[in-house]
XYZ file of C-alpha atoms in Angstrom:
247
model
C 121.889 179.799 78.040
C 122.278 179.385 74.281
C 119.510 180.653 72.029
C 117.750 178.283 69.639
C 119.459 180.064 66.725
C 122.886 179.458 68.250
C 122.044 175.823 68.888
C 120.941 175.207 65.312
C 124.029 177.024 64.087
C 126.204 174.494 65.930
C 124.045 171.653 64.627
C 124.564 172.833 61.032
C 128.275 173.368 61.643
C 128.665 169.928 63.206
C 126.740 168.185 60.430
C 128.677 169.981 57.688
C 131.952 169.211 59.449
C 131.040 165.525 59.693
C 130.245 165.366 55.965
C 133.434 167.239 55.043
C 135.535 164.953 57.250
C 133.934 161.853 55.730
C 134.624 163.069 52.180
C 138.220 164.022 53.013
C 138.818 160.685 54.735
C 137.314 158.767 51.799
C 139.579 160.569 49.335
C 142.555 159.887 51.611
C 141.674 156.193 51.789
C 141.411 155.972 48.000
C 144.717 157.800 47.632
C 146.423 155.441 50.067
C 145.090 152.448 48.109
C 146.410 153.941 44.849
C 149.854 154.508 46.370
C 149.816 150.967 47.709
C 149.052 149.666 44.206
C 152.104 151.489 42.859
C 154.328 150.155 45.645
C 153.052 146.575 45.386
C 153.104 146.256 41.594
C 156.475 144.414 41.491
C 155.063 141.801 43.894
C 151.612 141.403 42.360
C 152.474 138.313 40.343
C 154.539 136.522 42.963
C 152.993 133.146 43.866
C 150.698 133.301 46.920
C 151.012 137.105 47.097
C 147.786 138.420 45.449
C 145.557 137.473 48.401
C 147.981 138.939 50.952
C 148.361 142.122 48.897
C 144.603 142.539 48.506
C 144.106 142.199 52.256
C 146.928 144.664 52.946
C 145.492 147.080 50.371
C 142.101 147.063 52.102
C 143.759 147.565 55.488
C 145.950 150.437 54.266
C 142.924 152.181 52.749
C 140.927 151.754 55.963
C 143.782 152.913 58.194
C 144.299 156.035 56.070
C 140.559 156.769 56.200
C 140.575 156.289 59.968
C 143.706 158.346 60.628
C 142.381 161.321 58.659
C 139.004 161.026 60.379
C 140.517 161.032 63.868
C 142.883 163.923 63.086
C 140.082 165.991 61.532
C 137.682 165.375 64.421
C 140.358 166.401 66.913
C 140.920 169.628 64.974
C 137.158 170.299 64.934
C 137.048 169.547 68.654
C 139.869 172.013 69.350
C 138.023 174.706 67.399
C 134.781 173.995 69.253
C 136.607 174.213 72.588
C 138.216 177.515 71.581
C 135.039 179.137 70.201
C 132.285 177.725 72.405
C 134.160 176.332 75.366
C 132.262 173.032 74.999
C 134.283 170.273 73.299
C 132.688 167.306 71.516
C 135.179 164.775 72.827
C 135.644 163.426 76.319
C 137.830 160.377 76.964
C 137.662 160.276 80.753
C 137.152 156.982 82.575
C 133.385 156.549 83.047
C 131.804 156.489 86.515
C 132.400 153.032 87.930
C 135.643 152.677 85.982
C 136.610 149.199 84.775
C 133.397 147.707 86.142
C 131.304 149.982 83.925
C 133.441 149.190 80.875
C 133.241 145.444 81.520
C 129.468 145.485 82.044
C 128.976 147.569 78.883
C 131.016 145.058 76.871
C 129.103 142.082 78.287
C 125.750 143.645 77.387
C 126.906 144.401 73.837
C 128.296 140.897 73.313
C 125.133 139.305 74.721
C 122.940 141.342 72.383
C 125.178 140.634 69.373
C 125.149 136.911 70.116
C 121.349 136.806 70.412
C 120.888 138.827 67.232
C 123.373 136.689 65.278
C 121.619 133.543 66.516
C 118.293 134.931 65.334
C 119.710 135.735 61.893
C 121.379 132.323 61.670
C 118.049 130.584 62.330
C 115.930 132.637 59.950
C 118.401 133.639 57.241
C 121.857 132.046 57.515
C 122.750 133.306 54.031
C 122.543 136.892 55.288
C 125.012 136.154 58.070
C 127.362 134.466 55.633
C 127.026 137.412 53.232
C 128.073 139.886 55.926
C 131.059 137.843 57.110
C 132.282 136.533 53.746
C 134.621 139.433 52.820
C 136.365 139.212 56.204
C 136.451 135.416 56.107
C 138.371 135.525 52.830
C 140.826 138.097 54.144
C 141.440 136.051 57.291
C 142.953 133.337 55.081
C 145.763 135.713 54.173
C 149.029 136.078 56.079
C 148.345 139.836 56.341
C 145.089 139.309 58.280
C 146.583 141.099 61.300
C 146.436 144.402 59.419
C 142.662 144.026 59.279
C 142.716 143.421 63.040
C 144.503 146.762 63.516
C 142.014 148.569 61.284
C 138.910 146.919 62.759
C 139.993 146.641 66.386
C 141.729 149.995 66.866
C 141.239 152.287 63.861
C 137.495 151.766 63.371
C 136.483 152.277 67.028
C 138.540 155.462 67.311
C 137.486 156.964 63.975
C 133.817 155.971 63.950
C 133.081 156.743 67.586
C 134.886 160.105 67.414
C 132.959 161.027 64.266
C 129.502 159.673 65.086
C 129.212 159.556 68.895
C 131.682 162.406 69.295
C 131.367 165.201 66.757
C 127.934 164.473 65.247
C 126.205 163.391 68.464
C 127.851 166.285 70.303
C 126.475 168.745 67.744
C 122.946 167.312 67.704
C 122.480 166.538 71.406
C 122.004 170.174 72.635
C 119.536 170.901 69.809
C 115.742 170.558 70.105
C 116.236 167.054 68.708
C 117.521 166.038 72.119
C 119.038 162.688 72.992
C 116.531 160.608 71.018
C 116.972 162.543 67.780
C 120.751 162.642 68.126
C 120.930 158.911 68.889
C 118.691 157.911 65.965
C 120.421 160.168 63.432
C 123.942 159.110 64.414
C 122.974 155.422 64.468
C 121.270 155.681 61.070
C 124.180 157.504 59.420
C 126.599 154.988 60.948
C 124.496 152.154 59.527
C 124.655 153.788 56.080
C 128.444 153.560 56.311
C 127.873 149.783 56.238
C 125.473 149.825 53.298
C 127.178 146.768 51.771
C 125.765 144.646 54.598
C 122.526 142.677 54.378
C 119.357 144.280 55.818
C 119.910 142.151 58.922
C 123.464 143.417 59.213
C 122.403 147.039 58.848
C 119.666 146.519 61.443
C 122.291 145.176 63.853
C 124.537 148.180 63.204
C 121.583 150.524 63.784
C 120.712 148.889 67.114
C 124.331 148.820 68.235
C 124.597 152.496 67.274
C 121.636 153.317 69.511
C 123.265 151.399 72.349
C 126.577 153.199 71.789
C 124.795 156.566 71.883
C 123.095 155.544 75.130
C 126.492 154.623 76.589
C 127.867 157.984 75.495
C 124.942 159.737 77.163
C 124.883 157.650 80.321
C 128.610 157.655 81.079
C 129.412 161.085 79.632
C 132.537 159.661 77.995
C 133.498 158.429 74.543
C 135.847 155.936 76.139
C 132.967 153.554 76.862
C 131.645 153.182 73.292
C 135.215 153.132 71.920
C 136.249 150.250 74.189
C 133.006 148.334 73.484
C 133.418 148.838 69.745
C 137.056 147.778 69.835
C 136.477 144.611 71.850
C 133.475 143.625 69.709
C 135.334 144.060 66.408
C 138.519 142.422 67.684
C 136.705 139.330 68.938
C 134.978 138.848 65.573
C 138.238 139.195 63.629
C 140.157 136.914 65.996
C 137.396 134.298 65.943
C 137.553 134.164 62.151
C 141.359 134.234 62.044
C 141.785 131.410 64.525
C 138.946 129.258 63.181
C 139.531 126.463 60.694
C 139.090 128.853 57.754
C 141.513 131.438 59.031
C 145.248 131.808 58.691
C 147.694 132.001 61.566
C 150.699 132.471 59.315
């Protein structure tokens, strides 16, 4: 049985690791964007290219951020396994298999639809504000790069960092499940600080649900799959709508 001092030591280590990974990933994303600017400079003034290049630049920055995050979390997980014998990450199929994954996705989509409908009724400008940046990028021929970043990169990176490393560090502490779920959901919402208050509230609630899935199924696979399907459906809906681009 771990002592309280040992538990808090792992909490501090996990929190510091999460911050360090976030900073490193942010720097990597900025560096990737700078390198992309250098590479794309000869094409910047080609007709119809600026919008496609801007979308690709955002995607490259996000993918670099996500790749560094995933790699760093896996390294932290390997160290935790070696030192404490208790890894943060578990990607096993949840109990119930595909049925559990499907039901988890349906619940998330139902909640998201109800929440979006509520926002649309009471403050449609907030919903438009949150979707506008993606809507513009979906008009570009490089929209599919955003799909890769949002549908694959974001679920892997964000769930490994927040519901994996950070939740895994906080869960055994005296904070328990509730404290770990609230803290990870709140910090995840702060990552989306450019959203409207309604958007951040939605992220917070989804984060709590994702933490509950992580706790209930014992696997990160469930929140990763839910996150990926949710993001992908939003991007595809915008891309294939009248305002999107299929080219």
